[in-house]
Structures are given as structure tokens and as C-alpha cells.
Amino acid sequence: MKRSPDLLRLADTVLLPGFTGTTAPDWVRRRLAGGLAGVVLFSRNVDTPAQLAALTSALRAENPEILIGIDEEAGEVTRLEARTGSSRPGNYALGVVDDVDLTERVARGIGRDLRAVGVNIDFAPAADVNSNPDNPVIGLRSFGADPLLVARHTAAWIRGLQSTGVAACAKHFPGHGDTSVDSHHGVPRVTVSREELAEVELWPFRVAIDEGVRSIMTGHLLVTAYDEELPATLSPRVLTGLLREELGFEGLIVTDGIEMAAVSGRYGLGGASAMAVAAGADAVCVGGENADEATYEHIRAAVADAVTEGRLPEERLADAAARVRALTAWQAQAAQPVDDGRDEGGDEGGDDGRDEAGLVAARRAVRVTRHRADGPLPLTAAPHVVELAPETNLAIDKDMPWGAGEPLGKLLPGTTVTRLRQPDVHNGVAGTVLRQAADRPLVVVVRDAHRHPWQTDLLESLLAARPDGVVVEMGLPGRTDLGAVHIATHGAARVCGQAAAEVLAGLA
């Protein structure tokens, strides 16, 4: 099929591909020079701030009006700090603290970091209301289960980030919190009524729109109250009818990763991309897994062919391209970062030279429950720490450092650490751990133990023999009745581990 060059150029304007490597590949630079409007970066593209700044500078040299996006939620989903673990807690910890000024400070620090390295749109914050504690993909990424709390912190996060000139992107519309399926692998269903959706899932997005959020990311969710067949990303009823017309959003609509099985599994990468734009999306994110020129060319051609075949009105494609250009124009004119003097310094800060609001937030999010009057806090000797590490979802870098053992070792030299995954757990493992912890304090670190029976089973076995054991939960705290002392950090970021270690060592 002969494709119009004008249609191909329009298609270039609505695609945000990813790529591999820490330098700009030739195909990306060539496409940018030819009209590609933007790219999305992942942790595989990030080494150091200096390297990332050089990368974005090279990309911008090919297209000065480029959109450069990244998923920097902080906490468990970080790209800037994937190699070290985040110096800021995620949304759930911020929701537990419930200090909107602090949330705004944390987001402003993120915006400063992003602007310094040349990123101008952040696919955050997650505005999902985590009303299902067994949700496999949201969890700690949400501010909480109360829609009003989620809404006020979503607004604060947007204010903080956008004050630096970096566009925020509230996600995952119309709300991924009340689901039990990971859209990376299947199609989550949201079956509540329109009235229930308006009172819970949609409330933070209404507030985000009122706050002036520049973009909103779609969720690959089947929202049966609006569309019983098409996931939200591909549904005109959800994107145009609900988001544009009912909620009045005029900014950029961005898709979640289009290669996720919830949409590409049935319609293919090209088909899903064209359907998303026809439904009302303005930019298509691709490249988390398919990060090559052939994939980009396939999707670009599919979008252009959809226009030629009458499945995608050319006016809709042109409108999408105009909204992309409008966001780049906003970013170019955005104010320089605000410096109000509140983010640096202070008695509660850290020593890494970064914005210190993250450590303040992590410390304030810790909750300690003592079940024995003689509970072993603070620890009087170097402990043996057992960390139970579950598999994480694809949004979280699997090799990102987390836990309390390493920071505790810096405070209590001689601390030893054993990390166990589910395949490591067998009938004799509890005995091995108990021998390693003989005559020493025992600390067991878990992560979403309520969602992983193997963690709970091993934890209960260890505590039956060592009732003086301390439990540190670094996920959602489903049970707080375990251990002589239970410490909930409400996050697994590096800074959350540091805050827990300070409590264990008696420094907090």
C-alpha cells in the first residue's frame, strides 16, 4: 500500500518510542530529524545524571521541540535511581504521612532532577485509588484507598512537579486500583457502576484536571459501565465520551505501554495503536519491550493505513498531533524551577546531597507496633536479617536494591543478611535461618506478605521458634500482629530501608 508522506509525518507526531542503550541510536536520531515528536526513556537508558543529560541533549539537537518522557514515580517505580534504589518514598508512604506540603516538596524535587537532565514529561503521579489490597500492579504506587486522600495528594504532586516546568501525567485513567489482574499480562475488569466510578476512581482525576495537569495516561482496563468490549485505551466512549466530554480534559492523552497484553494481545501493536488514536489518545507509548526501528516503522505504517482505510479520521490524527505540539509549546515557556528554600537543609535531612524531603517523608511514614513490653528495640547487638523477596511486576526494575539489611549493617557493624526468594524456600530453610541467628537478634523483612503465602508461612515458622523476632513489612501492611515488634515502612524504596534501620538501631 502506498502511504502518503503527509500521513506518515502526522503518525510520527503521535508516537513515543523507546530504544535501548545509554546513547541515542542512529535510527532514533534520524527519525527525530524527520519529524518524530518524542521518545520515552527507561532505566536501561539511564546510568548517571551527566550521561542522561548528554543523551537528552543529543536527542534535542535533532528536534528542539522533542517530548522526552520517563516513569519517575519515586519509590518502587524509579528510572533515575533504578541502580541505587530511590532516595524518595513512593505514593503510599506519602499518603500515610498525609502532609500535602511534604508531598508537593517531594514532587518538586523530582521535577528539579528531571529538568536538570533534560526530561520534560513525567508519567506520574499514579492517581489510582488502591481499593483492592490484592492488586498486583498498583499497591504502593497509590496514595491509598481513600479517594479524597488520593485526590488531595495527586493535586499536590502535580503542583510540585509542574512548578519546575516538567509536565505531570496522572495515571492510569479511569483508575487501576480496584483490579486483580496485571494489565501487562491480561485485561483487568472494572465492574462498578457509573455512580461508584464517579465517587471513587474518577475523583482524583477530576481534581487533577482542576489542578491543571498537562497530560493523563490511559489504563488498559475494561470498564464495563462505559464499554463492555474495548479496554479504556481503545474505547471512544471512555477517552472521548468520558474524559474529553464529561470531565472536560483538554490536555494530552497518552497511552500506557501499547505492547502490554491487555491491548496488543488481541489487536497487535499496530492495530492497538491506531485504535487508541481513533478513540481519543494523542500519543502512543511503545518500546518497553519492542524497542527497535522495525517495530516503530510497523506502528507508524499501521496508523497511516488506518487513515487511508477509513478506520481513523485524518482530522482526529491531526488533532492528536496538535495536542502533542501544544504540550511542547507549554514546556518551552514553562517557568524556571521555584526555589523556596524548603527542600534543602534541616535537621531531618540526609547526607547524600540530594533533596532531603524524601528522607523526611520516609521517616515520618514508619509505624511501629510493639506486641511485647520487652520487645527488642532498639537492638543491642548486630542482628541476623532475613529478607523475603517476592517477584515484582514489570513496572518495577527487578534488580533495584531494597531492604533493611544493608543500611542496618552501616549502623550496626556485624549485621548479616540472608535474602530468600520463593524457589529458595524448602522444608529445612527455617532451621538454617534459626541457626544463623542463634544468640543474635532476628529481623525478618517481608514485602507484601499478605499477597504471598510462602512469606507468611516461613515468617510464622520462624516466629514460632523466635517469638522475640522483629518483623519489618516493606509492602502493604496486611497484618501487623506478627513479631515481638512490627515495623511498617509503607514502601520498599532505599530511603524506606534507611528509615527502618534507624528505628532498629535506636536512632529514631
XYZ file of C-alpha atoms in Angstrom:
508
model
C 0.000 0.000 0.000
C 1.317 3.418 -0.975
C 1.327 5.672 2.044
C 1.037 9.446 1.931
C 4.173 11.204 3.229
C 1.912 13.721 4.969
C 0.104 10.933 6.820
C 3.405 9.343 7.824
C 4.615 12.688 9.194
C 1.421 13.019 11.214
C 1.927 9.495 12.522
C 5.456 10.481 13.579
C 3.938 13.189 15.753
C 1.820 10.830 17.879
C 4.353 8.091 18.634
C 6.688 7.954 21.648
C 9.055 5.034 21.023
C 11.654 3.645 23.383
C 15.118 2.417 22.496
C 17.997 0.538 24.054
C 21.310 1.925 25.217
C 22.625 4.971 27.041
C 23.361 6.886 23.848
C 20.971 7.847 21.074
C 20.798 5.171 18.326
C 21.180 6.335 14.744
C 17.620 5.324 13.859
C 16.152 7.451 16.639
C 18.220 10.477 15.699
C 17.273 10.055 12.063
C 13.579 9.752 12.894
C 13.693 12.801 15.160
C 15.269 14.866 12.420
C 12.469 13.673 10.123
C 9.616 14.655 12.405
C 9.313 12.150 15.266
C 7.903 14.187 18.141
C 9.222 12.368 21.170
C 10.654 9.355 22.956
C 10.155 7.512 26.223
C 13.118 6.579 28.404
C 13.541 3.571 30.691
C 16.116 2.611 33.297
C 18.130 0.854 30.576
C 18.794 4.339 29.155
C 19.999 5.789 32.476
C 23.457 5.463 34.016
C 24.401 8.757 35.651
C 22.832 12.239 35.644
C 25.655 13.510 33.427
C 25.145 10.671 30.956
C 21.387 11.211 30.868
C 21.788 14.934 30.323
C 24.152 14.223 27.415
C 21.651 11.757 25.946
C 18.714 14.165 26.078
C 20.898 16.946 24.681
C 21.788 14.748 21.717
C 18.115 13.943 21.144
C 17.107 17.593 21.415
C 19.777 18.552 18.885
C 17.811 16.577 16.298
C 14.431 18.034 17.310
C 14.466 21.030 19.669
C 10.733 20.600 20.397
C 11.012 16.960 21.417
C 8.935 15.431 24.205
C 11.166 13.285 26.420
C 9.148 11.206 28.843
C 10.012 8.861 31.699
C 8.277 6.935 34.506
C 9.669 8.600 37.615
C 7.122 7.938 40.337
C 9.840 7.582 43.015
C 9.554 4.730 45.489
C 9.254 1.370 43.772
C 8.973 2.813 40.252
C 12.058 4.887 39.571
C 14.157 5.155 36.448
C 16.587 7.835 37.610
C 17.638 5.757 40.630
C 16.956 2.200 39.488
C 20.589 1.226 40.078
C 20.720 2.544 43.643
C 17.129 2.490 44.881
C 15.068 5.628 45.294
C 16.014 8.416 47.681
C 12.315 9.272 47.905
C 9.454 7.073 49.092
C 6.555 6.268 46.818
C 2.987 7.469 46.945
C 1.708 5.109 49.623
C 4.195 6.368 52.207
C 3.270 9.947 51.333
C -0.382 9.087 51.806
C 0.321 7.585 55.238
C 2.086 10.779 56.313
C -0.770 12.806 54.760
C 1.085 16.101 54.616
C 0.252 17.705 51.272
C 3.022 20.284 51.646
C 5.548 17.474 52.023
C 4.129 15.642 49.011
C 4.461 18.821 46.988
C 8.075 19.232 48.135
C 8.929 15.649 47.148
C 7.390 16.112 43.699
C 9.153 19.439 43.245
C 12.470 17.729 43.971
C 11.686 15.107 41.340
C 10.851 17.835 38.852
C 14.131 19.606 39.504
C 16.051 16.391 38.921
C 14.179 15.685 35.696
C 14.557 19.186 34.333
C 18.274 19.114 35.116
C 18.746 16.035 32.908
C 16.505 17.269 30.087
C 13.296 15.283 30.685
C 10.155 17.347 30.171
C 7.238 14.984 30.853
C 6.970 12.603 33.784
C 4.456 9.757 33.539
C 3.378 10.299 37.138
C 1.679 10.504 39.551
C -0.401 7.351 39.830
C -3.857 8.683 40.716
C -5.317 5.202 41.222
C -7.326 4.530 44.376
C -5.945 1.252 45.702
C -9.249 -0.101 46.979
C -8.226 -3.725 46.324
C -5.347 -4.697 48.682
C -4.573 -7.718 46.489
C -3.966 -5.527 43.431
C -0.851 -6.978 41.748
C 0.310 -3.869 39.902
C -0.696 -0.715 41.863
C -0.279 -1.276 45.622
C 2.388 1.071 46.961
C 2.177 3.195 43.811
C -1.153 4.585 45.045
C -1.522 7.227 47.740
C -4.080 4.958 49.438
C -7.589 3.531 49.468
C -9.457 6.751 50.309
C -10.386 8.709 47.147
C -10.306 12.055 48.947
C -6.810 11.408 50.288
C -5.643 10.223 46.861
C -7.155 13.303 45.245
C -5.506 15.869 47.519
C -2.074 14.239 47.214
C -2.466 13.838 43.455
C -3.104 17.572 43.259
C -0.117 18.370 45.490
C 2.156 16.105 43.438
C 1.066 17.812 40.219
C 1.628 21.275 41.714
C 5.103 20.370 42.867
C 6.222 18.742 39.643
C 4.742 21.271 37.233
C 6.175 24.199 39.206
C 9.521 23.109 37.763
C 8.340 23.192 34.156
C 8.028 19.415 33.840
C 4.614 18.176 32.732
C 2.812 15.743 35.011
C 0.770 12.811 33.696
C -1.925 11.440 36.014
C -2.491 7.705 35.515
C -3.982 5.106 34.948
C -7.317 6.537 33.737
C -10.045 5.788 34.675
C -8.435 4.005 37.658
C -6.487 0.747 38.022
C -6.851 0.393 41.795
C -9.876 -1.910 42.096
C -8.460 -4.685 39.919
C -6.909 -8.104 40.474
C -5.242 -8.586 37.071
C -1.988 -7.020 35.887
C -2.611 -5.363 32.515
C 0.904 -6.323 31.459
C -0.436 -9.871 31.188
C -4.241 -9.721 30.844
C -7.299 -7.490 30.729
C -8.373 -6.165 34.155
C -12.108 -5.654 34.577
C -13.658 -2.764 36.487
C -17.290 -3.725 37.022
C -18.609 -0.990 39.321
C -21.497 1.270 38.310
C -21.002 4.716 36.796
C -22.057 6.236 40.118
C -19.482 4.201 42.061
C -16.817 5.015 39.472
C -17.534 8.726 39.847
C -17.358 8.592 43.649
C -14.099 6.632 43.855
C -11.909 6.017 40.788
C -12.698 9.214 38.901
C -12.459 11.611 41.833
C -8.633 12.021 41.791
C -8.711 12.566 38.012
C -11.338 15.303 38.349
C -9.121 17.023 40.909
C -6.048 16.539 38.695
C -7.848 18.219 35.811
C -8.890 21.102 38.062
C -5.261 21.414 39.156
C -4.195 21.853 35.531
C -2.451 18.536 34.889
C -0.934 18.695 31.426
C -1.467 15.045 30.499
C -3.340 11.910 31.523
C -2.286 8.324 30.828
C -4.850 5.694 29.946
C -5.164 2.340 31.685
C -5.718 -0.838 29.693
C -8.863 -1.622 31.684
C -12.247 -2.947 30.654
C -14.617 -0.506 32.359
C -17.939 -2.244 31.828
C -20.087 0.703 32.919
C -18.895 2.554 29.799
C -17.725 -0.145 27.392
C -18.188 -3.899 27.735
C -15.934 -4.759 24.801
C -12.986 -2.388 24.444
C -10.360 -1.557 27.089
C -10.293 2.118 28.054
C -7.219 2.844 25.934
C -9.112 1.749 22.812
C -12.571 2.974 23.767
C -14.069 6.181 22.276
C -16.717 6.014 24.992
C -14.067 6.261 27.715
C -11.465 8.573 26.169
C -13.683 10.893 24.146
C -17.063 10.493 25.850
C -15.914 10.335 29.480
C -12.512 12.032 29.649
C -12.909 14.727 26.993
C -16.627 15.494 27.029
C -17.837 14.621 30.522
C -14.732 15.557 32.534
C -13.654 18.342 30.188
C -9.975 17.434 29.883
C -8.223 19.382 27.116
C -4.628 18.271 27.641
C -2.600 15.427 26.168
C -3.958 11.869 26.442
C -1.099 9.353 26.480
C -1.465 5.583 26.330
C 0.163 3.203 28.740
C 2.674 0.886 27.044
C 0.868 -0.279 23.901
C 2.685 -3.626 23.836
C 1.032 -4.703 27.091
C -1.036 -7.840 26.568
C -4.305 -6.204 27.625
C -4.407 -4.337 24.277
C -1.774 -5.781 21.954
C -2.668 -9.389 22.706
C -5.863 -9.164 20.667
C -5.238 -6.273 18.290
C -1.475 -6.302 17.716
C 0.891 -3.381 18.191
C -0.138 -1.537 15.052
C -3.828 -2.269 15.381
C -3.954 -1.223 19.037
C -2.028 1.986 18.297
C -4.383 3.045 15.516
C -7.450 2.172 17.619
C -6.095 4.175 20.558
C -5.649 7.317 18.458
C -9.092 6.841 16.905
C -10.563 6.516 20.405
C -9.068 9.837 21.515
C -5.464 9.195 22.555
C -2.925 11.748 21.351
C 0.360 9.936 21.960
C 1.197 6.230 21.966
C 3.910 4.918 24.271
C 5.796 1.940 22.887
C 9.206 0.433 23.430
C 9.223 -1.056 26.888
C 9.765 -4.423 25.255
C 9.767 -3.729 21.498
C 12.447 -1.072 21.229
C 13.655 -1.280 17.633
C 13.192 0.601 14.382
C 11.219 -2.214 12.743
C 8.562 -2.057 15.461
C 8.391 1.712 15.179
C 8.052 1.519 11.386
C 5.304 -1.104 11.709
C 3.244 1.037 14.097
C 3.801 4.205 12.076
C 2.584 2.470 8.923
C -0.411 0.972 10.742
C -1.541 4.408 11.927
C -1.217 5.869 8.429
C -3.023 2.883 6.880
C -5.884 3.265 9.357
C -6.470 6.761 7.973
C -6.352 5.577 4.373
C -8.781 2.750 5.134
C -11.226 4.983 6.977
C -10.730 3.485 10.452
C -9.025 6.629 11.793
C -10.302 10.042 10.653
C -7.464 12.232 9.441
C -8.934 15.103 11.451
C -8.549 13.036 14.638
C -4.909 12.280 13.807
C -4.260 15.963 13.094
C -5.938 16.928 16.376
C -3.729 14.462 18.263
C -0.622 15.890 16.618
C -1.718 19.424 17.541
C -2.121 18.446 21.204
C 1.395 16.988 21.230
C 2.757 20.234 19.810
C 0.753 22.227 22.352
C 2.431 20.397 25.213
C 5.900 21.023 23.822
C 4.995 24.707 23.492
C 3.872 24.802 27.145
C 7.075 23.185 28.286
C 9.228 25.594 26.312
C 7.509 28.530 28.010
C 7.289 26.982 31.480
C 8.760 28.842 34.400
C 12.144 28.001 35.793
C 12.133 25.817 38.935
C 10.816 27.526 42.039
C 13.298 27.743 44.916
C 11.515 28.455 48.166
C 14.331 27.199 50.375
C 12.234 24.441 51.948
C 13.681 21.420 50.166
C 17.279 21.613 51.270
C 18.846 21.570 54.675
C 17.169 20.930 58.010
C 17.847 18.681 60.931
C 15.981 15.738 59.405
C 17.946 15.609 56.166
C 20.314 13.010 54.796
C 23.943 13.224 53.811
C 23.782 12.352 50.119
C 23.468 15.909 48.860
C 20.046 15.313 47.324
C 16.691 16.860 48.105
C 16.057 15.875 51.710
C 12.252 15.864 51.689
C 12.377 12.203 50.681
C 14.147 11.098 53.846
C 11.866 13.250 55.970
C 8.845 11.579 54.362
C 10.257 8.061 54.752
C 10.968 8.609 58.436
C 7.507 10.019 59.089
C 5.844 7.100 57.277
C 7.262 4.430 59.618
C 4.780 2.866 62.039
C 5.939 0.689 64.974
C 3.660 -1.770 66.787
C 5.020 -3.404 69.945
C 3.461 -6.712 70.976
C 5.740 -7.385 73.947
C 6.704 -4.978 76.679
C 10.249 -6.318 76.456
C 10.272 -6.017 72.668
C 13.865 -5.896 71.397
C 14.052 -2.253 70.349
C 16.483 -0.782 69.984
C 18.626 -3.729 69.004
C 21.533 -4.120 71.395
C 23.640 -6.304 69.111
C 24.199 -6.823 65.410
C 21.278 -8.940 64.150
C 20.792 -11.549 61.508
C 18.422 -10.132 58.887
C 16.327 -12.376 56.632
C 14.796 -10.637 53.625
C 11.989 -12.431 51.781
C 11.955 -11.168 48.206
C 8.847 -11.774 46.057
C 8.648 -11.419 42.306
C 7.685 -7.867 41.331
C 5.527 -6.671 38.454
C 7.032 -5.387 35.217
C 6.708 -1.729 36.218
C 9.381 -2.276 38.892
C 13.009 -2.908 37.976
C 13.649 -6.388 39.322
C 17.285 -5.707 40.246
C 16.654 -2.442 42.090
C 18.175 -2.516 45.609
C 15.743 -2.661 48.535
C 15.589 -3.968 52.089
C 16.723 -3.041 55.585
C 19.759 -5.291 55.944
C 22.319 -3.197 54.097
C 21.521 0.152 55.786
C 21.295 -1.589 59.155
C 24.772 -3.022 58.624
C 26.125 0.514 58.352
C 24.602 1.383 61.722
C 25.308 -1.930 63.478
C 28.531 -3.410 62.056
C 28.490 -7.190 62.054
C 24.913 -7.417 60.801
C 24.484 -10.402 58.489
C 21.865 -10.703 55.769
C 20.219 -13.645 54.008
C 17.881 -12.951 51.095
C 15.434 -15.673 50.096
C 13.144 -15.941 47.101
C 10.298 -18.398 46.789
C 12.391 -21.063 44.997
C 14.870 -20.926 47.919
C 12.219 -21.883 50.447
C 12.116 -25.586 51.388
C 11.387 -27.696 54.471
C 14.790 -27.125 56.051
C 15.233 -23.434 55.365
C 13.697 -22.287 58.662
C 16.181 -24.380 60.622
C 19.072 -22.948 58.626
C 17.930 -19.400 59.324
C 17.483 -20.086 63.029
C 20.999 -21.480 63.282
C 22.373 -18.389 61.527
C 20.515 -16.204 64.021
C 21.461 -18.211 67.128
C 22.217 -15.910 70.088
C 21.581 -12.854 67.914
C 18.552 -10.656 67.312
C 16.427 -11.882 64.408
C 14.898 -9.417 61.962
C 12.640 -10.698 59.182
C 11.924 -8.302 56.315
C 8.908 -9.047 54.124
C 7.265 -7.331 51.194
C 3.504 -7.627 50.689
C 3.460 -10.732 52.864
C -0.349 -10.871 52.759
C -0.179 -11.495 48.997
C 2.453 -14.245 49.193
C 1.580 -17.266 51.366
C 5.154 -18.579 51.191
C 6.326 -15.442 53.008
C 3.670 -15.713 55.707
C 4.281 -19.445 56.204
C 8.044 -19.027 56.630
C 7.579 -15.957 58.817
C 5.205 -17.779 61.179
C 7.570 -20.752 61.334
C 10.488 -18.534 62.309
C 8.482 -16.608 64.888
C 7.207 -19.806 66.500
C 10.817 -20.617 67.396
C 11.877 -16.992 67.916
C 8.941 -15.034 69.396
C 11.379 -12.192 70.058
C 11.837 -11.710 66.310
C 11.231 -8.309 64.731
C 9.172 -8.057 61.531
C 9.725 -5.260 59.002
C 6.979 -5.032 56.361
C 8.107 -3.002 53.331
C 4.964 -3.504 51.282
C 1.322 -3.015 52.136
C 0.923 -3.986 55.802
C -1.768 -6.646 55.630
C -1.009 -7.968 59.138
C 0.633 -6.040 61.928
C 0.196 -8.691 64.624
C 3.354 -10.635 63.789
C 6.611 -10.429 65.730
C 7.552 -9.017 69.093
C 7.753 -5.725 67.220
C 6.203 -4.967 63.846
C 7.633 -2.124 61.769
C 5.731 -0.937 58.696
C 7.642 1.319 56.311
C 4.846 1.598 53.712
C 7.411 1.394 50.959
C 10.401 -0.554 49.678
C 12.495 2.354 48.409
C 16.101 2.577 49.572
C 15.178 5.520 51.767
C 12.429 3.449 53.431
C 15.016 0.814 54.318
C 17.200 3.521 55.812
C 14.292 4.794 57.927
C 13.583 1.266 59.215
C 17.261 0.723 60.034
C 17.302 3.916 62.088
C 14.350 2.639 64.130
C 16.003 -0.749 64.654
C 19.274 0.846 65.736
C 17.571 3.278 68.097
C 18.410 6.408 66.147
C 14.775 7.398 65.501
